[in-house]
XYZ file of C-alpha atoms in Angstrom:
522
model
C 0.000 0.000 0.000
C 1.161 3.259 -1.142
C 1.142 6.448 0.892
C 1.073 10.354 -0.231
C 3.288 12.699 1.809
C 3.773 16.132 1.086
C 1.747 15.535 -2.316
C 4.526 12.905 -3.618
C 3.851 9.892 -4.316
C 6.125 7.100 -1.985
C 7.082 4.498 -3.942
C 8.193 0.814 -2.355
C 12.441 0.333 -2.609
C 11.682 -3.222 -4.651
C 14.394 -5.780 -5.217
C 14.731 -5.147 -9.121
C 14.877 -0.913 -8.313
C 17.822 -1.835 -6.428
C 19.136 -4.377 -8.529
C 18.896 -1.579 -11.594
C 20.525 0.623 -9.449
C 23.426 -1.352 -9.173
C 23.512 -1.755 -13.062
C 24.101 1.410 -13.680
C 26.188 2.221 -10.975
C 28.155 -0.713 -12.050
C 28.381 0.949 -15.791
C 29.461 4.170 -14.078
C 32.364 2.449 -12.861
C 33.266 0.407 -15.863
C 33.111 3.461 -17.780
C 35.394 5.051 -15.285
C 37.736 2.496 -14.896
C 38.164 2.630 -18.796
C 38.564 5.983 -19.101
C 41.285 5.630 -16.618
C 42.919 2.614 -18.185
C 43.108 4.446 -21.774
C 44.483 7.724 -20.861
C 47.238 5.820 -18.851
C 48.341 4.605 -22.219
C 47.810 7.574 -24.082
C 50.289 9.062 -21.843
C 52.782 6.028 -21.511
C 53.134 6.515 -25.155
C 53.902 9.849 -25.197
C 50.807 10.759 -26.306
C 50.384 14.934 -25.298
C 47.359 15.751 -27.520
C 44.335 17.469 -26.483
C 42.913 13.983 -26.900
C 44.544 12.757 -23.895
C 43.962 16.440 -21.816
C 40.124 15.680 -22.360
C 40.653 11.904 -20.938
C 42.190 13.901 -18.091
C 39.389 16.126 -17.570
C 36.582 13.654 -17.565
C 37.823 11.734 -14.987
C 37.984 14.874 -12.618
C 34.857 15.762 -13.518
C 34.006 12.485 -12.023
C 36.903 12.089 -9.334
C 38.764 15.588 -8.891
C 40.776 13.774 -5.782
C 42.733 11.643 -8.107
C 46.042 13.537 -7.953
C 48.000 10.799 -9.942
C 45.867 12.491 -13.210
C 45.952 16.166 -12.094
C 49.780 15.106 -12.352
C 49.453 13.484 -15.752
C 47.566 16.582 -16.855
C 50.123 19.287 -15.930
C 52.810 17.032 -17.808
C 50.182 17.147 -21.092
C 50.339 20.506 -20.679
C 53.670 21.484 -20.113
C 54.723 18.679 -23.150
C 51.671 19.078 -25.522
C 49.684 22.003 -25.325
C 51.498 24.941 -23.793
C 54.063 26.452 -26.349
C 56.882 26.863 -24.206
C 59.417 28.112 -26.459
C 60.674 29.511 -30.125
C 63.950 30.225 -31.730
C 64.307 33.625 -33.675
C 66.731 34.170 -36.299
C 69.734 34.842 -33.970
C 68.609 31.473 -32.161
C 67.147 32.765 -29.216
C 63.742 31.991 -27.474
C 60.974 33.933 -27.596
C 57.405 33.031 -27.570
C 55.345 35.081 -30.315
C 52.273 37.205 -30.098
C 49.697 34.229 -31.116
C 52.075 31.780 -29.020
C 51.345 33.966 -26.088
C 47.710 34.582 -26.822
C 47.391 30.736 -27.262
C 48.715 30.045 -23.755
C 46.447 32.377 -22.184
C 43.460 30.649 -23.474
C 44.741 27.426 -21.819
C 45.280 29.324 -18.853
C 42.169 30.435 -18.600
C 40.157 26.849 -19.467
C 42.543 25.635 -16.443
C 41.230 28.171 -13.897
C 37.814 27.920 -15.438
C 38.207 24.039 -14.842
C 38.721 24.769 -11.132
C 35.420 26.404 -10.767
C 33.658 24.162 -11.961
C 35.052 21.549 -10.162
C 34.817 23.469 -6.985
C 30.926 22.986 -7.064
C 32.026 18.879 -6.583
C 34.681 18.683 -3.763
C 35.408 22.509 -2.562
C 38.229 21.312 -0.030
C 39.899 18.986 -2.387
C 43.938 19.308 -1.907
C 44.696 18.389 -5.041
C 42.449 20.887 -7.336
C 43.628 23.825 -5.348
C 46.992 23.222 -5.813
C 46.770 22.225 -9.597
C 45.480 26.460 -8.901
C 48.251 27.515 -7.515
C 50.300 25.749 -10.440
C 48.264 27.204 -12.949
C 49.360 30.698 -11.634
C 52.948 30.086 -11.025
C 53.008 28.814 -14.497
C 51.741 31.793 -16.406
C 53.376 34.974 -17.150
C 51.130 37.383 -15.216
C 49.059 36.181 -12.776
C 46.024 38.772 -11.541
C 46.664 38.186 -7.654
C 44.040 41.125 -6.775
C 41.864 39.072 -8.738
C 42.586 36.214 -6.874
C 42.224 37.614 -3.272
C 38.558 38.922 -5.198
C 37.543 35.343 -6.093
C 38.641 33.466 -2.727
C 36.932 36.523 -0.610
C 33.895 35.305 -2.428
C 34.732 31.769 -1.491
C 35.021 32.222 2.330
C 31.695 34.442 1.778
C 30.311 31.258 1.056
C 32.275 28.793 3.532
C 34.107 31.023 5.993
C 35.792 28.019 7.743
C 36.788 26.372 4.918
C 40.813 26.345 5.862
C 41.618 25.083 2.007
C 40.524 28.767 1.427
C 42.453 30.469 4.134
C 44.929 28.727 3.503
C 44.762 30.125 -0.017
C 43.851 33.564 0.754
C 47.640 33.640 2.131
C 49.050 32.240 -0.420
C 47.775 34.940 -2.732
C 48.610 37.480 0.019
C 52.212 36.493 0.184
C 52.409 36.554 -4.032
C 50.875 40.409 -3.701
C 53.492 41.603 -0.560
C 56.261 39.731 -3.411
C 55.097 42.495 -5.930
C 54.263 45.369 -3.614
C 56.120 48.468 -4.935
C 57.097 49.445 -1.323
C 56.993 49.288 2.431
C 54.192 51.252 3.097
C 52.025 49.380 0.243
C 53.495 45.653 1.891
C 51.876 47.551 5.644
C 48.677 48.464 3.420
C 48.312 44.903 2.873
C 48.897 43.429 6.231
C 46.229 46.237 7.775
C 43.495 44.933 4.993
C 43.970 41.150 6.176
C 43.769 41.717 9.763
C 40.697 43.784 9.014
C 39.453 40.998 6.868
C 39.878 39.000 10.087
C 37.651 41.088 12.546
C 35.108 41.298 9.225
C 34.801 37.170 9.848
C 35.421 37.365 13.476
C 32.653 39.607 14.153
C 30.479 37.143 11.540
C 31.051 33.877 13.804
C 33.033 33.671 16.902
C 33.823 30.076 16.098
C 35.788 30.994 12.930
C 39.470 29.489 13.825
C 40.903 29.629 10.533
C 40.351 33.951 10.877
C 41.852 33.599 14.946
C 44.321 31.702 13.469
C 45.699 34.961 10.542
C 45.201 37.022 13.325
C 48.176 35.663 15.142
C 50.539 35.574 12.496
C 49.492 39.686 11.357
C 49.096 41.440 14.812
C 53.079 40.817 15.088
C 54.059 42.892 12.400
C 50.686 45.320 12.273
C 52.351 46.973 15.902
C 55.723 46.752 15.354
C 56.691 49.862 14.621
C 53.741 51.576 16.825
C 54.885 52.872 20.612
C 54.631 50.350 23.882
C 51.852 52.205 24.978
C 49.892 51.858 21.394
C 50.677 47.973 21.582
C 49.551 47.183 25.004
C 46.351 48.835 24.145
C 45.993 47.118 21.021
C 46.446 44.105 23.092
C 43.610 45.205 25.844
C 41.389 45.708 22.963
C 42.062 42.668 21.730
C 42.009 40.774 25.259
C 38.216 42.227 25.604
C 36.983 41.182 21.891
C 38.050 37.317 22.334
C 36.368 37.347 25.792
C 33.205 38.820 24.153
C 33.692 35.616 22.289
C 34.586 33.011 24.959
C 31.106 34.364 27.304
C 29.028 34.274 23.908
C 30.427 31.036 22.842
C 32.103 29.085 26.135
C 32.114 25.548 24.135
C 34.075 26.580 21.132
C 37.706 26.255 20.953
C 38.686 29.094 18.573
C 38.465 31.397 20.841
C 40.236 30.164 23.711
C 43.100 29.355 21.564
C 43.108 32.944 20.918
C 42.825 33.445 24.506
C 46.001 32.115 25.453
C 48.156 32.798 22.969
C 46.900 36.930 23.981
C 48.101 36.361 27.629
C 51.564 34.623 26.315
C 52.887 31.303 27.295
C 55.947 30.001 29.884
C 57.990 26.864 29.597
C 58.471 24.953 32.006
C 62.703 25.550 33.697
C 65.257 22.989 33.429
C 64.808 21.621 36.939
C 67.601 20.456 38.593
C 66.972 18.072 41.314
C 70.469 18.823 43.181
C 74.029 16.833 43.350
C 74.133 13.430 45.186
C 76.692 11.389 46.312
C 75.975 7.669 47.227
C 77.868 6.591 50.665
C 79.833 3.569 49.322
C 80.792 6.138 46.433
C 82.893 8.975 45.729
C 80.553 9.567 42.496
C 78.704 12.608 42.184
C 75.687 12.209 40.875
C 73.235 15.170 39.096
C 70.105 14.359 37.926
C 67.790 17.069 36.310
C 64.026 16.848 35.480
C 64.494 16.409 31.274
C 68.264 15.478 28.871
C 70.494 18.768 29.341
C 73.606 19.228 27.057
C 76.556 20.216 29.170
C 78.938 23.038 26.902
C 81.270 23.398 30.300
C 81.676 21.385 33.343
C 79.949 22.600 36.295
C 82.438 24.309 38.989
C 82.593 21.331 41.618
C 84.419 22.960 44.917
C 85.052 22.587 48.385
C 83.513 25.315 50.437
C 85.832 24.799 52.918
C 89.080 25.739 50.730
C 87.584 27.530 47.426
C 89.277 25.413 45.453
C 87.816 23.800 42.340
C 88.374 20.234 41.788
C 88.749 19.177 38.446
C 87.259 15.554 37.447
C 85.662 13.484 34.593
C 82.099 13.666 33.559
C 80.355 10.809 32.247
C 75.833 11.401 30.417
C 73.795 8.289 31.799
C 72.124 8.010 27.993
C 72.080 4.938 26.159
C 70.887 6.800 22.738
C 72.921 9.931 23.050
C 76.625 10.625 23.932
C 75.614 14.369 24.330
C 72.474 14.381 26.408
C 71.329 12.922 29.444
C 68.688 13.681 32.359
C 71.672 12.476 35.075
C 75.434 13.328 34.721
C 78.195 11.713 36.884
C 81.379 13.420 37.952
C 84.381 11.518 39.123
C 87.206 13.474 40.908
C 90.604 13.381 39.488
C 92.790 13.911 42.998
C 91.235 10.374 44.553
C 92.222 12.362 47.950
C 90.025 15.166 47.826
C 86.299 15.543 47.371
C 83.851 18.491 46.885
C 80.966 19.647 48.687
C 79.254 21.881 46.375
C 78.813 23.077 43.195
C 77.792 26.271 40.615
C 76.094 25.744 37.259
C 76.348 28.757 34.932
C 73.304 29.235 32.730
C 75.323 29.409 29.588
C 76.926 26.010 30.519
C 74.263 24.048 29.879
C 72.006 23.418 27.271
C 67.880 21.402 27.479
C 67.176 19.356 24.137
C 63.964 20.026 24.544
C 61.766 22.993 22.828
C 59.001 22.309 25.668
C 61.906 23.627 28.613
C 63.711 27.136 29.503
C 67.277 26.907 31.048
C 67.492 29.350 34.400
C 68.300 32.392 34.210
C 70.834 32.097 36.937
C 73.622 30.305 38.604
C 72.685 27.128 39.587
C 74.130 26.733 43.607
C 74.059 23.564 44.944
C 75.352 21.736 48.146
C 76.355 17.877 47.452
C 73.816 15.783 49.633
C 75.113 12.301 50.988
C 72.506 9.556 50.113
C 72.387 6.021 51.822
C 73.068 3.342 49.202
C 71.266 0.054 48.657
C 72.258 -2.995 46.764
C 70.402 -1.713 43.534
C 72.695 1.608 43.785
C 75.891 0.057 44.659
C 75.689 -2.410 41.489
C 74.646 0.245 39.106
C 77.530 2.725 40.791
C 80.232 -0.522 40.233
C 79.302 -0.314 36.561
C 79.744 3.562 36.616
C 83.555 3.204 38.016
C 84.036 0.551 34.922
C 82.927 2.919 32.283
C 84.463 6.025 33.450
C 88.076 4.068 32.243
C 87.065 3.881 28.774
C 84.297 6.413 27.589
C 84.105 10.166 29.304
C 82.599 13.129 28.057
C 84.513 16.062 26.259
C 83.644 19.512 26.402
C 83.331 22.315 23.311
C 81.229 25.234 22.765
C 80.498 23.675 19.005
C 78.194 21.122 20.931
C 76.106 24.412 21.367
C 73.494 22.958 18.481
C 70.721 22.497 20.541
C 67.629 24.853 20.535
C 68.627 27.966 22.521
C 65.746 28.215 25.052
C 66.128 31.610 26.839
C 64.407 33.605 28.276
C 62.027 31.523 30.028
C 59.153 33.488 29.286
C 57.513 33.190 25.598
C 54.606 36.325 26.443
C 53.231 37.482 23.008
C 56.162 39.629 22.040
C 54.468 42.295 20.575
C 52.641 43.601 23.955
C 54.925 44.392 27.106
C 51.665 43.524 29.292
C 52.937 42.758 32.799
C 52.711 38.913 32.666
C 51.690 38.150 36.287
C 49.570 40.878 36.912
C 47.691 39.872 33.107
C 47.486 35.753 34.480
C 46.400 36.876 37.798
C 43.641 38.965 36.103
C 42.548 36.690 33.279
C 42.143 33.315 35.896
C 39.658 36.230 37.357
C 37.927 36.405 34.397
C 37.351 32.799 33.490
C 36.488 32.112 37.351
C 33.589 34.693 36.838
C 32.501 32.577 34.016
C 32.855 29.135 35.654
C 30.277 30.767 38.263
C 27.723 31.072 35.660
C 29.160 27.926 33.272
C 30.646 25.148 35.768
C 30.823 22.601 33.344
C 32.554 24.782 30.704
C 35.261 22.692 29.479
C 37.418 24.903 27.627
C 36.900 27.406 30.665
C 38.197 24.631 32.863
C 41.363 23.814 30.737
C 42.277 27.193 30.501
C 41.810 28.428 33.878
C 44.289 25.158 34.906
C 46.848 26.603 31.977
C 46.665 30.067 33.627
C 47.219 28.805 37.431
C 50.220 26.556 36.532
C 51.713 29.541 34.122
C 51.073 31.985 37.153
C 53.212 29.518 39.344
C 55.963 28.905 37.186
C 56.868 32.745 37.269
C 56.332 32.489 40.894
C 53.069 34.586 41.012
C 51.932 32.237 43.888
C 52.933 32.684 47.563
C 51.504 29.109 48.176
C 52.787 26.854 45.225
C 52.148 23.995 45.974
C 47.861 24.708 46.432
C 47.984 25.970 42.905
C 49.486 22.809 41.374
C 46.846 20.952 43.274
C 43.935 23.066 42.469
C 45.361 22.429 38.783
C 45.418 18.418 39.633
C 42.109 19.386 40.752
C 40.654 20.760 37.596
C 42.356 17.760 35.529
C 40.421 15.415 37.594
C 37.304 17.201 37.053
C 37.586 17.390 33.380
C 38.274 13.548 33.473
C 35.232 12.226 34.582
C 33.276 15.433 32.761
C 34.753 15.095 29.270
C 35.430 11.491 28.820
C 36.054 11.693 24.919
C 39.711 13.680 25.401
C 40.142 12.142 29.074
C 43.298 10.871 27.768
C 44.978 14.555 26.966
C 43.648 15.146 30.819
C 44.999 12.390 32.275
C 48.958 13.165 30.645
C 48.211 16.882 32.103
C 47.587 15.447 35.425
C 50.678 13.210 35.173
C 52.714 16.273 34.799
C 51.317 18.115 37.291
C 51.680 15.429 39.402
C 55.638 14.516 38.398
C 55.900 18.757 38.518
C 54.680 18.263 42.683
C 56.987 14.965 43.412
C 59.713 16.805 41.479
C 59.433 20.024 43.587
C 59.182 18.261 46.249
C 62.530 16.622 46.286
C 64.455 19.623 45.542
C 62.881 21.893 48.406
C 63.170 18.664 51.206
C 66.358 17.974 53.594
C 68.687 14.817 53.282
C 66.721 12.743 55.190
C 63.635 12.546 53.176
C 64.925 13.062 49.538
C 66.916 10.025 50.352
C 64.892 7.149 49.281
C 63.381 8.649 46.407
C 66.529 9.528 44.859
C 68.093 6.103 44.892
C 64.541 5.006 43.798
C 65.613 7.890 40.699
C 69.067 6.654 40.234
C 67.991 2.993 39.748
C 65.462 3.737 37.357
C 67.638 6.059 35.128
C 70.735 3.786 35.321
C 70.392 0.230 34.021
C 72.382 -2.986 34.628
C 74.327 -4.336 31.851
């Protein structure tokens, strides 16, 4: 029995519809497949007509993803249907009046081709950059008309990121031609105006956060301090317009932070230990340093400096270690302290800063166990054949000073900004409690605000961090896993901290529990 909705008739999905269905679905493909098949050979022979160019085109009319033809295509081109050259009587190239005419005509059926394929598979990869090959390729490409067509295009889609993406591709093409300075600053002020244009049209739009970052830089460059940091206010109160109209979209609160600036976490150095059935020194830091220079190992006693042999606990790098071991050279004298000089040493990682000062430390005696004593044995036995050398040409890490990485461009005080902005979210926490983003952020704020020591209590911030993490756990179950590794940190950050601010007694057991785990029994 039939039924009538909306004045259309329904009409039953029978065996034999479906089975004709498939019929010419399968014909589609065999069709397909054939095209395929017969301009492969076309082109395996050598075969550069227009022929072949129309084989090409058919099958992106019905695939334009298939980037192995949008390949063979540009080669027809280039081989077959572009004139790329002519000799003149003295033998040199030049391309006539009619050749050059003739070429823009194929340029033109190529970026015509693009929009109609556009209509199929707007964020394809492969069409847009058979675009951006088109215009390379030809003489004189109209960027202005460019920027024109892909404003259109984001009128249409304004998150599509193929089209931001392209938008500053065409940008960078028109700063390559600008006449001068002023015209190249013209330029950059149109995009980021562009930006609050989309911005203002949806608060979700990353893609336009996204070009703001990378033009607010140079847009307040040249202005006065006092010109940027109120560019920066301005901009501090727009993207928390967004964040308490939208609380559940990202874009923003990327924004957000990358406003207030970011810190790395220091180099931390846990201090100098030797074992009691040792004269070994042992450092051990929180992440692999590169030591340029030896660290200044003295007795306080004396002043003097007693030279020695240093030895990286790494089994994958010769240069790089999280624990260093010193052996004295005079086997009568041993030191009680050493100094670390901030240009001495050097983290291999991009996600750590290295102090800003001298790193002081007294040498802590640490009861030894069987597990420490046979890794320690196998210490003395490889300090005869392999120690490390020092040179200033091992300097090839990332240089990752100063420790602070606050948006450049503003000179906002950076603990008076955090301690303001974990304000701001709180206020919105009161009215969305279950704002994840708000959440996240307000735990990036409080463990920023403690690493530059904007907390007189530490240690409650890292656990009202822990806190949060746990929260967001149980409340966002779908990324618990990004939560759970920022929890982990926290939580190595608070054992961490914890043995470098406790006495002998109690940073005892946990550093040989350290040691063993870092050193490993051949």
């Amino acid at each position: 029995m039939s039924s009538n909705v909306h004045g259309r008739e329904r009409v039953k999905n029978e065996p034999e519809l479906l089975a004709k269905r498939r019929e010419r679905e399968a014909i589609k493909i065999k069709q397909y497949n054939e095209l395929v098949e017969k301009c492969r050979t076309q082109f395996n022979n050598e075969d550069y007509s227009s022929e072949t160019l129309l084989l090409t085109t058919r099958i992106l009319e019905m695939n334009p993803d298939y980037y192995t033809i949008w390949n063979i295509r540009r080669l027809v081109l280039l081989r077959g249907i572009l004139i790329t050259h002519n000799k003149n009587e003295e033998g040199e190239e030049e391309l006539k009046q009619e050749d050059i005419e003739h070429n823009n005509m194929i340029y033109k059926k190529e970026l015509d081709l693009f929009m109609q394929l556009i209509r199929i598979n707007p964020k394809s990869y492969w069409m847009w950059n058979h675009r951006r090959w088109i215009l390379e390729t030809m003489p004189k490409p109209n960027w202005i008309a460019e920027l024109g067509l892909v404003e259109k295009l984001l009128s249409l889609d304004a998150r599509n990121f193929h089209g931001w993406s392209y938008r500053r591709y065409v940008v960078q093409h028109m700063r390559q031609e600008a006449v001068n300075e002023a015209n190249i600053e013209k330029i950059a002020q149109s995009e980021y105006d562009f930006t609050t244009k989309k911005i203002n049209e949806s608060f979700s739009n990353f893609s336009a956060w996204y070009q703001r970052t990378k033009l607010l830089p140079e847009i307040v460059q040249k202005l006065p301090e006092q010109e940027r940091n109120s560019i920066a206010k301005d901009e501090l109160y727009m993207v928390k317009e967004a964040i308490y109209t939208e609380p559940d979209d990202q874009s923003a609160w990327l924004y957000y932070r990358w406003i207030v600036g970011h810190v790395r976490d220091p180099v931390l150095f846990f201090g100098a230990f030797r074992f009691s059935s040792s004269r070994l020194v042992v450092l051990i830091f929180d992440d692999a340093i590169s030591l340029v220079s030896p660290p200044k190992m003295m007795d306080s006693n004396t002043g003097e400096t007693i030279e020695g042999s240093w030895l990286p606990i790494n089994p994958t790098s010769a240069e790089t270690s999280t624990t260093w071991v010193y052996k004295p050279g005079d086997t009568s004298k041993n030191p009680d302290s050493l100094s670390i000089e901030p240009n001495g040493l050097v983290a291999s990682s991009l996600s750590k800063s290295i102090p800003k000062t001298c790193l002081n430390k007294q040498i802590l005696s640490v009861e030894s166990d069987n597990d420490c004593i046979s890794r320690l044995t196998q210490l003395e036995e490889r300090f005869k054949s392999d120690q490390c050398t020092f040179s200033t040409t091992k300097r090839c890490f990332p240089s990752l000073s100063p420790a602070t990485e606050q948006s450049s461009w503003h000179t906002l005080d950076h603990v008076n900004l955090l301690k303001e902005e974990i304000l701001t979210v709180r206020e919105l926490l009161e009215i969305e409690p279950d704002s994840k983003w708000a959440l996240q952020t307000l735990a990036h704020f409080i463990e920023q605000l403690r690493l530059l020591d904007g907390y007189e209590k530490s240690n409650e911030a890292l656990e009202e961090a822990i806190a949060i993490y746990e929260k967001l756990i149980k409340l966002d179950t779908y990324r618990r896993h990004r939560y759970q590794d920022a929890k982990h940190h926290a939580e190595k950050t608070r054992e961490y901290q914890f043995i470098v601010d406790k006495k002998e007694n109690v940073v005892s057991p946990l550093v040989s529990s350290i040691f063993c785990k870092l050193v490993e029994v051949k």
